Amino acid sequence: GDSVTQTEGPVTVSESESLIINCTYSATSIAYPNLFWYVRYPGEGLQLLLKVITAGQKGSSRGFEATYNKETTSFHLQKASVQESDSAVYYCALGAQGTGSKLSFGKGAKLTVSP
Amino acid sequence: NSKVIQTPRYLVKGQGQKAKMRCIPEKGHPVVFWYQQNKNNEFKFLINFQNQEVLQQIDMTEKRFSAECPSNSPCSLEIQSSEAGDSALYLCASSRTVSNERLFFGHGTKLSVL
């Protein structure tokens, strides 16, 4: 089946340092998977951080970036300089295009940014 | 703050009891999903709807769960006879269009089956 493997938390980084959270995927039933990063901030519901639907393209939001690499089946999340407010749980996910397509999620990486 | 409203936030049931949770999707979102997130943080897709119609559901949902999204009423997910393994966070999400995979999630209902 379709699956996502990602860095699993906890991940601790000091403020202003760089961050990378790894994500690789396996899409056996989806010809052209869409890739997502979702984030859950403390006390809030899961929300979309960024998505990329075309291989080779990069998505970005709130200083985070991720490039859809079809060759290495990866979608790593990166940020050059993290802030304390980035502390959250980050989930990589994949899904197919189309009507009501379900998503396959990774297990999440809990990021703690220390001041 | 999430505009997908899930109630209750916490639910405690004994084995064999029914467990029912509700979800009000974001206004104007015709597509609703239910996911189960277990204590190992693994997500399991349960069922999704477009308006009142079921689009997809897994075998477990078909057998032990009942779910509906009636018009002008909250969506609901009910476990007919709770088992210890059903203890998990149940997440409801909605989507604006049928082809839009951007999901808006509620805070979830945390079910504990004793």
mmCIF file of C-alpha atoms in Angstrom:
data_model
loop_
_atom_site.group_PDB
_atom_site.id
_atom_site.type_symbol
_atom_site.label_atom_id
_atom_site.label_comp_id
_atom_site.label_asym_id
_atom_site.label_seq_id
_atom_site.Cartn_x
_atom_site.Cartn_y
_atom_site.Cartn_z
ATOM 1 C CA GLY A 1 0.000 0.000 0.000
ATOM 2 C CA ASP A 2 0.883 3.672 0.047
ATOM 3 C CA SER A 3 2.986 4.814 2.977
ATOM 4 C CA VAL A 4 5.109 7.588 4.401
ATOM 5 C CA THR A 5 8.223 7.250 6.537
ATOM 6 C CA GLN A 6 9.485 10.323 8.292
ATOM 7 C CA THR A 7 11.814 11.471 11.029
ATOM 8 C CA GLU A 8 10.039 10.663 14.247
ATOM 9 C CA GLY A 9 10.299 12.980 17.185
ATOM 10 C CA PRO A 10 11.396 14.387 19.401
ATOM 11 C CA VAL A 11 13.571 16.800 17.471
ATOM 12 C CA THR A 12 15.222 19.541 19.483
ATOM 13 C CA VAL A 13 16.812 22.536 17.820
ATOM 14 C CA SER A 14 18.033 25.846 19.171
ATOM 15 C CA GLU A 15 16.449 29.047 17.956
ATOM 16 C CA SER A 16 17.956 30.419 14.723
ATOM 17 C CA GLU A 17 19.480 27.051 13.831
ATOM 18 C CA SER A 18 18.558 25.196 10.653
ATOM 19 C CA LEU A 19 16.122 22.294 10.542
ATOM 20 C CA ILE A 20 15.491 19.308 8.328
ATOM 21 C CA ILE A 21 12.785 16.725 8.899
ATOM 22 C CA ASN A 22 13.103 13.808 6.528
ATOM 23 C CA CYS A 23 10.209 12.254 4.667
ATOM 24 C CA THR A 24 10.218 9.451 2.120
ATOM 25 C CA TYR A 25 7.183 7.918 0.525
ATOM 26 C CA SER A 26 6.019 4.824 -1.266
ATOM 27 C CA ALA A 27 3.134 5.267 -3.659
ATOM 28 C CA THR A 28 2.258 1.865 -5.054
ATOM 29 C CA SER A 29 -1.346 2.626 -5.974
ATOM 30 C CA ILE A 30 -1.010 6.287 -6.927
ATOM 31 C CA ALA A 31 0.503 7.241 -10.263
ATOM 32 C CA TYR A 32 0.946 10.931 -9.451
ATOM 33 C CA PRO A 33 0.916 11.407 -5.698
ATOM 34 C CA ASN A 34 0.352 14.771 -4.072
ATOM 35 C CA LEU A 35 2.627 15.484 -1.113
ATOM 36 C CA PHE A 36 1.835 17.486 2.003
ATOM 37 C CA TRP A 37 3.234 18.702 5.267
ATOM 38 C CA TYR A 38 0.688 19.179 8.030
ATOM 39 C CA VAL A 39 1.432 20.732 11.392
ATOM 40 C CA ARG A 40 -0.206 20.605 14.795
ATOM 41 C CA TYR A 41 0.678 23.529 17.027
ATOM 42 C CA PRO A 42 0.071 23.126 20.773
ATOM 43 C CA GLY A 43 -3.628 23.370 21.531
ATOM 44 C CA GLU A 44 -4.649 23.558 17.896
ATOM 45 C CA GLY A 45 -5.990 21.194 15.279
ATOM 46 C CA LEU A 46 -3.924 19.723 12.492
ATOM 47 C CA GLN A 47 -3.492 22.209 9.648
ATOM 48 C CA LEU A 48 -1.868 22.284 6.256
ATOM 49 C CA LEU A 49 1.600 23.807 6.163
ATOM 50 C CA LEU A 50 2.393 23.284 2.488
ATOM 51 C CA LYS A 51 1.644 21.010 -0.417
ATOM 52 C CA VAL A 52 3.204 20.159 -3.768
ATOM 53 C CA ILE A 53 1.353 18.282 -6.461
ATOM 54 C CA THR A 54 3.968 18.209 -9.227
ATOM 55 C CA ALA A 55 7.253 16.321 -9.090
ATOM 56 C CA GLY A 56 10.278 18.597 -9.180
ATOM 57 C CA GLN A 57 8.519 21.581 -7.666
ATOM 58 C CA LYS A 58 9.052 23.201 -4.317
ATOM 59 C CA GLY A 59 6.456 24.338 -1.846
ATOM 60 C CA SER A 60 7.020 26.963 0.810
ATOM 61 C CA SER A 61 5.174 28.504 3.713
ATOM 62 C CA ARG A 62 6.132 30.368 6.905
ATOM 63 C CA GLY A 63 9.813 30.007 6.002
ATOM 64 C CA PHE A 64 9.561 26.244 5.527
ATOM 65 C CA GLU A 65 10.350 24.587 2.198
ATOM 66 C CA ALA A 66 9.966 21.114 0.769
ATOM 67 C CA THR A 67 10.864 19.809 -2.684
ATOM 68 C CA TYR A 68 9.018 16.932 -4.300
ATOM 69 C CA ASN A 69 11.768 14.591 -5.496
ATOM 70 C CA LYS A 70 10.388 11.732 -7.530
ATOM 71 C CA GLU A 71 13.781 10.106 -8.097
ATOM 72 C CA THR A 72 14.531 9.689 -4.417
ATOM 73 C CA THR A 73 10.818 9.543 -3.431
ATOM 74 C CA SER A 74 11.489 12.203 -0.827
ATOM 75 C CA PHE A 75 9.793 15.342 0.438
ATOM 76 C CA HIS A 76 12.046 16.648 3.203
ATOM 77 C CA LEU A 77 10.967 19.694 5.193
ATOM 78 C CA GLN A 78 13.589 22.375 5.746
ATOM 79 C CA LYS A 79 13.906 25.729 7.386
ATOM 80 C CA ALA A 80 17.019 27.862 7.486
ATOM 81 C CA SER A 81 16.386 29.509 10.846
ATOM 82 C CA VAL A 82 13.765 28.191 13.252
ATOM 83 C CA GLN A 83 11.887 30.191 15.846
ATOM 84 C CA GLU A 84 10.410 29.175 19.158
ATOM 85 C CA SER A 85 6.944 29.538 17.641
ATOM 86 C CA ASP A 86 7.766 26.709 15.218
ATOM 87 C CA SER A 87 7.551 24.211 18.076
ATOM 88 C CA ALA A 88 4.894 21.761 16.943
ATOM 89 C CA VAL A 89 4.338 18.271 15.565
ATOM 90 C CA TYR A 90 4.988 17.950 11.830
ATOM 91 C CA TYR A 91 3.384 15.266 9.676
ATOM 92 C CA CYS A 92 4.301 14.306 6.133
ATOM 93 C CA ALA A 93 1.430 12.929 4.039
ATOM 94 C CA LEU A 94 0.627 11.730 0.552
ATOM 95 C CA GLY A 95 -2.569 11.372 -1.388
ATOM 96 C CA ALA A 96 -3.965 10.936 -4.839
ATOM 97 C CA GLN A 97 -5.646 13.613 -6.851
ATOM 98 C CA GLY A 98 -9.350 13.243 -7.187
ATOM 99 C CA THR A 99 -12.618 13.121 -5.425
ATOM 100 C CA GLY A 100 -12.338 12.830 -1.669
ATOM 101 C CA SER A 101 -8.979 11.140 -1.820
ATOM 102 C CA LYS A 102 -7.757 9.937 1.557
ATOM 103 C CA LEU A 103 -4.302 10.804 2.830
ATOM 104 C CA SER A 104 -1.592 8.508 4.174
ATOM 105 C CA PHE A 105 0.270 10.158 7.052
ATOM 106 C CA GLY A 106 3.642 9.628 8.641
ATOM 107 C CA LYS A 107 3.866 9.253 12.416
ATOM 108 C CA GLY A 108 4.881 12.844 13.025
ATOM 109 C CA ALA A 109 7.969 14.573 14.346
ATOM 110 C CA LYS A 110 7.665 16.635 17.495
ATOM 111 C CA LEU A 111 9.847 19.691 17.125
ATOM 112 C CA THR A 112 10.942 21.655 20.155
ATOM 113 C CA VAL A 113 12.800 24.890 19.541
ATOM 114 C CA SER A 114 14.735 26.051 22.547
ATOM 115 C CA PRO A 115 15.426 29.752 23.128
ATOM 116 C CA ASN B 1 -8.479 28.250 15.589
ATOM 117 C CA SER B 2 -10.132 25.294 13.941
ATOM 118 C CA LYS B 3 -13.512 25.854 12.388
ATOM 119 C CA VAL B 4 -14.211 22.147 12.326
ATOM 120 C CA ILE B 5 -15.967 21.476 15.597
ATOM 121 C CA GLN B 6 -15.721 18.082 17.219
ATOM 122 C CA THR B 7 -17.579 16.998 20.324
ATOM 123 C CA PRO B 8 -16.955 15.753 22.869
ATOM 124 C CA ARG B 9 -13.237 16.432 23.327
ATOM 125 C CA TYR B 10 -12.940 13.425 25.650
ATOM 126 C CA LEU B 11 -15.025 10.273 25.811
ATOM 127 C CA VAL B 12 -14.666 7.404 28.251
ATOM 128 C CA LYS B 13 -16.512 4.134 27.680
ATOM 129 C CA GLY B 14 -16.466 0.599 28.953
ATOM 130 C CA GLN B 15 -15.865 -2.332 26.659
ATOM 131 C CA GLY B 16 -19.001 -3.266 24.801
ATOM 132 C CA GLN B 17 -20.558 0.167 25.159
ATOM 133 C CA LYS B 18 -21.501 2.416 22.282
ATOM 134 C CA ALA B 19 -19.317 5.433 21.679
ATOM 135 C CA LYS B 20 -20.594 8.316 19.618
ATOM 136 C CA MET B 21 -18.797 11.423 18.511
ATOM 137 C CA ARG B 22 -19.879 14.344 16.382
ATOM 138 C CA CYS B 23 -18.353 16.719 13.904
ATOM 139 C CA ILE B 24 -19.541 19.967 12.382
ATOM 140 C CA PRO B 25 -17.489 20.552 9.242
ATOM 141 C CA GLU B 26 -16.392 23.984 8.176
ATOM 142 C CA LYS B 27 -19.240 25.863 6.527
ATOM 143 C CA GLY B 28 -19.479 25.159 2.834
ATOM 144 C CA HIS B 29 -17.298 22.054 2.944
ATOM 145 C CA PRO B 30 -19.110 19.128 1.320
ATOM 146 C CA VAL B 31 -16.392 16.526 1.883
ATOM 147 C CA VAL B 32 -15.825 15.078 5.361
ATOM 148 C CA PHE B 33 -13.230 12.570 6.537
ATOM 149 C CA TRP B 34 -12.807 10.556 9.706
ATOM 150 C CA TYR B 35 -9.354 9.354 10.752
ATOM 151 C CA GLN B 36 -8.213 7.395 13.777
ATOM 152 C CA GLN B 37 -4.848 8.278 15.330
ATOM 153 C CA ASN B 38 -3.646 5.620 17.758
ATOM 154 C CA LYS B 39 -1.226 5.877 20.670
ATOM 155 C CA ASN B 40 1.665 5.149 18.283
ATOM 156 C CA ASN B 41 0.649 8.228 16.264
ATOM 157 C CA GLU B 42 -0.402 6.094 13.322
ATOM 158 C CA PHE B 43 -3.248 7.463 11.268
ATOM 159 C CA LYS B 44 -5.921 5.185 9.917
ATOM 160 C CA PHE B 45 -8.452 6.425 7.417
ATOM 161 C CA LEU B 46 -11.951 5.297 8.423
ATOM 162 C CA ILE B 47 -14.525 6.816 6.085
ATOM 163 C CA ASN B 48 -15.286 9.850 3.990
ATOM 164 C CA PHE B 49 -18.416 11.520 2.707
ATOM 165 C CA GLN B 50 -19.416 13.889 -0.011
ATOM 166 C CA ASN B 51 -22.501 15.623 1.321
ATOM 167 C CA GLN B 52 -24.550 12.713 2.657
ATOM 168 C CA GLU B 53 -23.021 9.992 0.506
ATOM 169 C CA VAL B 54 -20.221 7.653 1.562
ATOM 170 C CA LEU B 55 -17.269 7.834 -0.816
ATOM 171 C CA GLN B 56 -14.928 5.278 0.759
ATOM 172 C CA GLN B 57 -14.719 3.284 3.947
ATOM 173 C CA ILE B 58 -12.501 0.568 5.303
ATOM 174 C CA ASP B 59 -13.695 -2.873 6.251
ATOM 175 C CA MET B 60 -13.527 -2.193 10.000
ATOM 176 C CA THR B 61 -15.730 0.824 9.632
ATOM 177 C CA GLU B 62 -18.277 -1.090 7.659
ATOM 178 C CA LYS B 63 -18.549 -3.809 10.285
ATOM 179 C CA ARG B 64 -18.283 -2.117 13.687
ATOM 180 C CA PHE B 65 -18.753 1.538 13.087
ATOM 181 C CA SER B 66 -21.654 3.552 11.807
ATOM 182 C CA ALA B 67 -21.229 6.998 10.385
ATOM 183 C CA GLU B 68 -23.424 9.542 8.735
ATOM 184 C CA CYS B 69 -23.450 13.122 7.562
ATOM 185 C CA PRO B 70 -27.119 14.156 7.387
ATOM 186 C CA SER B 71 -28.018 17.448 5.825
ATOM 187 C CA ASN B 72 -28.385 20.311 8.301
ATOM 188 C CA SER B 73 -27.070 18.181 11.186
ATOM 189 C CA PRO B 74 -23.618 17.318 12.524
ATOM 190 C CA CYS B 75 -21.787 14.367 11.077
ATOM 191 C CA SER B 76 -21.356 11.497 13.497
ATOM 192 C CA LEU B 77 -19.209 8.442 14.018
ATOM 193 C CA GLU B 78 -20.412 5.722 16.348
ATOM 194 C CA ILE B 79 -18.674 2.578 17.495
ATOM 195 C CA GLN B 80 -21.354 -0.011 18.110
ATOM 196 C CA SER B 81 -19.475 -2.058 20.683
ATOM 197 C CA SER B 82 -16.275 -0.460 21.918
ATOM 198 C CA GLU B 83 -13.105 -2.481 22.277
ATOM 199 C CA ALA B 84 -9.905 -1.594 24.133
ATOM 200 C CA GLY B 85 -8.134 -1.257 20.796
ATOM 201 C CA ASP B 86 -10.499 1.516 19.801
ATOM 202 C CA SER B 87 -8.867 3.847 22.315
ATOM 203 C CA ALA B 88 -7.480 6.591 20.117
ATOM 204 C CA LEU B 89 -7.885 10.156 18.922
ATOM 205 C CA TYR B 90 -10.630 10.407 16.318
ATOM 206 C CA LEU B 91 -10.105 13.235 13.904
ATOM 207 C CA CYS B 92 -12.707 14.783 11.672
ATOM 208 C CA ALA B 93 -11.611 16.842 8.675
ATOM 209 C CA SER B 94 -13.449 18.686 5.954
ATOM 210 C CA SER B 95 -12.537 19.886 2.506
ATOM 211 C CA ARG B 96 -13.855 22.762 0.403
ATOM 212 C CA THR B 97 -14.118 20.957 -2.908
ATOM 213 C CA VAL B 98 -14.202 17.372 -3.973
ATOM 214 C CA SER B 99 -10.830 17.663 -5.682
ATOM 215 C CA ASN B 100 -9.135 19.786 -3.047
ATOM 216 C CA GLU B 101 -6.959 17.772 -0.756
ATOM 217 C CA ARG B 102 -6.428 20.600 1.672
ATOM 218 C CA LEU B 103 -8.065 19.255 4.777
ATOM 219 C CA PHE B 104 -9.236 21.318 7.724
ATOM 220 C CA PHE B 105 -9.120 19.303 10.922
ATOM 221 C CA GLY B 106 -10.943 19.519 14.195
ATOM 222 C CA HIS B 107 -9.223 19.082 17.552
ATOM 223 C CA GLY B 108 -10.387 15.510 17.724
ATOM 224 C CA THR B 109 -12.263 13.339 20.193
ATOM 225 C CA LYS B 110 -10.021 11.333 22.477
ATOM 226 C CA LEU B 111 -11.725 8.022 23.219
ATOM 227 C CA SER B 112 -10.626 5.860 26.119
ATOM 228 C CA VAL B 113 -12.141 2.399 26.339
ATOM 229 C CA LEU B 114 -11.603 0.929 29.782
#
